[in-house]
Amino acid sequence: MKPETLILGWGNPGRGDDGLGPAFVQALSELGLPGVATDSDYQLQVENAAEVARYDRVLFVDADRSGAEPFWLGRLQPGSASLAFSTHSVSPSAVLALARDLFQVEPEAWVLGIRGYEFDEFEERLSGGAQRNLAVAVNAIESALQSDELQAIPDRESGSDTKPV
């Protein structure tokens, strides 16, 4: 049986290519893949740990300013659950650590960085390059989810298997 998967994207669609995470989530949700749930927000929050804990697998998705084109995918391990003065910015590994520490679960976790180019303007549109990278990422992840082989997607930077993060 395929694992139940949560696709969790974040970013600000009002800041150009920073909206790649939510755009990816929207595109995947429109495909209606069985066993795949989607969620997006402006940023990750500690509350995401409760949602992550409900799934066998989670794919965190965000825009990347300088990563490989069109995207990169890496396996993710729980980090430290310690939080700074503010929880304004919570990392995917911290969300996983909270799921582990609070709910005693460690879902298989991945992070997808989609290469973006224009982040400094206040506009709700993706650049042409970001749109192309988004389409490639959606196609690759759709295929991988349908065959249940996320680990088979090559790291676009080196041409080898996915990279750990």
Tab-separated table of C-alpha atoms in Angstrom:
chain	number	residue	atom	x	y	z
A	1	MET	CA	0.000	0.000	0.000
A	2	LYS	CA	1.296	3.456	-0.885
A	3	PRO	CA	1.970	5.785	2.037
A	4	GLU	CA	-0.389	8.660	2.698
A	5	THR	CA	1.497	11.784	1.628
A	6	LEU	CA	1.198	15.426	2.655
A	7	ILE	CA	2.512	18.062	0.254
A	8	LEU	CA	3.242	21.150	2.374
A	9	GLY	CA	4.306	24.282	0.496
A	10	TRP	CA	5.023	27.737	1.759
A	11	GLY	CA	5.854	31.185	0.406
A	12	ASN	CA	4.333	34.557	-0.364
A	13	PRO	CA	2.538	34.652	-3.738
A	14	GLY	CA	2.590	38.474	-3.519
A	15	ARG	CA	6.393	38.465	-3.796
A	16	GLY	CA	6.860	37.023	-7.278
A	17	ASP	CA	8.698	33.718	-7.380
A	18	ASP	CA	8.456	33.358	-3.591
A	19	GLY	CA	5.001	31.971	-4.405
A	20	LEU	CA	6.449	28.799	-5.984
A	21	GLY	CA	5.609	26.660	-2.921
A	22	PRO	CA	1.895	27.550	-2.917
A	23	ALA	CA	1.789	27.352	-6.745
A	24	PHE	CA	3.222	23.830	-6.595
A	25	VAL	CA	0.638	22.824	-3.979
A	26	GLN	CA	-2.172	24.267	-6.105
A	27	ALA	CA	-0.985	22.387	-9.194
A	28	LEU	CA	-0.669	19.081	-7.303
A	29	SER	CA	-4.052	19.476	-5.618
A	30	GLU	CA	-5.705	19.958	-9.033
A	31	LEU	CA	-4.345	16.548	-10.112
A	32	GLY	CA	-6.390	14.787	-7.408
A	33	LEU	CA	-3.803	12.083	-6.776
A	34	PRO	CA	-5.087	9.341	-4.457
A	35	GLY	CA	-3.440	9.280	-1.035
A	36	VAL	CA	-2.062	12.801	-1.449
A	37	ALA	CA	-3.197	15.729	0.691
A	38	THR	CA	-2.032	19.313	0.171
A	39	ASP	CA	-1.612	22.380	2.340
A	40	SER	CA	0.138	25.730	1.948
A	41	ASP	CA	0.767	28.905	3.874
A	42	TYR	CA	3.037	31.939	3.946
A	43	GLN	CA	5.488	30.220	6.302
A	44	LEU	CA	5.948	27.042	8.277
A	45	GLN	CA	4.655	27.187	11.831
A	46	VAL	CA	4.921	24.990	14.921
A	47	GLU	CA	1.282	23.985	14.375
A	48	ASN	CA	2.325	22.200	11.173
A	49	ALA	CA	3.819	19.442	13.353
A	50	ALA	CA	0.329	18.181	14.246
A	51	GLU	CA	-0.622	17.976	10.568
A	52	VAL	CA	2.677	16.345	9.542
A	53	ALA	CA	2.226	13.724	12.290
A	54	ARG	CA	-0.924	12.419	10.554
A	55	TYR	CA	0.939	11.228	7.442
A	56	ASP	CA	3.405	8.496	6.492
A	57	ARG	CA	5.331	10.859	4.230
A	58	VAL	CA	5.656	14.620	3.829
A	59	LEU	CA	7.093	16.705	1.008
A	60	PHE	CA	8.023	20.255	2.024
A	61	VAL	CA	8.095	22.634	-0.962
A	62	ASP	CA	9.569	26.121	-1.223
A	63	ALA	CA	11.132	28.499	-3.726
A	64	ASP	CA	14.922	28.497	-3.904
A	65	ARG	CA	16.894	31.612	-4.851
A	66	SER	CA	20.145	29.928	-5.829
A	67	GLY	CA	19.603	26.181	-6.057
A	68	ALA	CA	19.848	23.884	-9.029
A	69	GLU	CA	17.594	24.434	-12.008
A	70	PRO	CA	14.835	23.462	-12.446
A	71	PHE	CA	14.617	22.016	-8.895
A	72	TRP	CA	16.364	19.864	-6.329
A	73	LEU	CA	14.978	17.214	-4.016
A	74	GLY	CA	16.549	15.970	-0.811
A	75	ARG	CA	15.761	13.570	1.997
A	76	LEU	CA	15.092	15.347	5.272
A	77	GLN	CA	15.753	14.247	8.848
A	78	PRO	CA	14.311	15.774	12.015
A	79	GLY	CA	16.495	18.494	13.457
A	80	SER	CA	16.327	20.168	16.805
A	81	ALA	CA	12.915	21.053	18.181
A	82	SER	CA	14.360	23.974	20.132
A	83	LEU	CA	12.820	27.251	19.072
A	84	ALA	CA	14.307	30.717	19.211
A	85	PHE	CA	12.689	33.781	20.739
A	86	SER	CA	10.284	33.918	17.808
A	87	THR	CA	8.563	31.132	15.906
A	88	HIS	CA	8.215	33.478	12.918
A	89	SER	CA	10.455	31.203	10.884
A	90	VAL	CA	10.362	27.454	11.515
A	91	SER	CA	12.436	25.083	9.387
A	92	PRO	CA	11.105	21.832	7.916
A	93	SER	CA	13.518	19.834	10.109
A	94	ALA	CA	12.201	21.639	13.217
A	95	VAL	CA	8.608	20.789	12.202
A	96	LEU	CA	9.680	17.136	11.904
A	97	ALA	CA	11.407	17.264	15.283
A	98	LEU	CA	8.251	18.642	16.881
A	99	ALA	CA	6.177	15.863	15.264
A	100	ARG	CA	8.648	13.336	16.689
A	101	ASP	CA	8.843	14.881	20.158
A	102	LEU	CA	5.159	15.737	20.601
A	103	PHE	CA	3.432	12.943	18.690
A	104	GLN	CA	6.070	10.167	18.636
A	105	VAL	CA	6.023	9.845	14.834
A	106	GLU	CA	8.732	10.302	12.220
A	107	PRO	CA	7.237	10.379	8.746
A	108	GLU	CA	9.454	9.874	5.725
A	109	ALA	CA	10.317	13.448	4.774
A	110	TRP	CA	11.612	15.240	1.719
A	111	VAL	CA	12.230	18.838	0.763
A	112	LEU	CA	11.779	20.192	-2.754
A	113	GLY	CA	13.432	23.481	-3.734
A	114	ILE	CA	12.123	24.969	-6.977
A	115	ARG	CA	14.444	27.531	-8.536
A	116	GLY	CA	13.019	31.029	-8.684
A	117	TYR	CA	14.525	34.255	-10.013
A	118	GLU	CA	12.411	37.303	-9.155
A	119	PHE	CA	11.718	37.873	-5.454
A	120	ASP	CA	12.012	41.589	-4.831
A	121	GLU	CA	8.901	42.963	-6.527
A	122	PHE	CA	5.458	43.134	-4.960
A	123	GLU	CA	3.447	41.320	-7.612
A	124	GLU	CA	1.399	38.143	-7.798
A	125	ARG	CA	3.030	36.423	-10.734
A	126	LEU	CA	5.764	33.924	-11.337
A	127	SER	CA	8.611	34.782	-13.700
A	128	GLY	CA	8.828	32.844	-16.961
A	129	GLY	CA	11.772	30.806	-15.685
A	130	ALA	CA	9.978	29.972	-12.448
A	131	GLN	CA	6.893	28.864	-14.393
A	132	ARG	CA	9.029	26.507	-16.493
A	133	ASN	CA	10.767	25.110	-13.401
A	134	LEU	CA	7.412	24.669	-11.668
A	135	ALA	CA	6.021	22.664	-14.601
A	136	VAL	CA	9.047	20.348	-14.619
A	137	ALA	CA	8.838	19.863	-10.840
A	138	VAL	CA	5.102	19.116	-10.942
A	139	ASN	CA	5.569	16.525	-13.695
A	140	ALA	CA	8.487	14.836	-11.913
A	141	ILE	CA	6.776	14.694	-8.522
A	142	GLU	CA	3.455	13.563	-10.004
A	143	SER	CA	5.211	10.667	-11.721
A	144	ALA	CA	7.209	9.806	-8.599
A	145	LEU	CA	4.119	9.837	-6.379
A	146	GLN	CA	2.181	7.654	-8.787
A	147	SER	CA	5.001	5.090	-8.857
A	148	ASP	CA	5.812	5.639	-5.144
A	149	GLU	CA	9.463	6.362	-5.939
A	150	LEU	CA	10.443	9.822	-4.704
A	151	GLN	CA	13.972	8.562	-4.106
A	152	ALA	CA	14.327	7.781	-7.826
A	153	ILE	CA	14.252	11.449	-8.889
A	154	PRO	CA	17.801	12.520	-9.766
A	155	ASP	CA	19.410	15.516	-8.141
A	156	ARG	CA	19.398	18.021	-11.029
A	157	GLU	CA	22.645	19.617	-9.857
A	158	SER	CA	24.864	16.534	-9.999
A	159	GLY	CA	22.790	14.100	-12.031
A	160	SER	CA	23.069	11.611	-9.170
A	161	ASP	CA	20.446	10.478	-6.719
A	162	THR	CA	18.714	12.962	-4.459
A	163	LYS	CA	20.861	14.790	-1.978
A	164	PRO	CA	20.404	14.795	1.789
A	165	VAL	CA	19.654	18.112	3.447
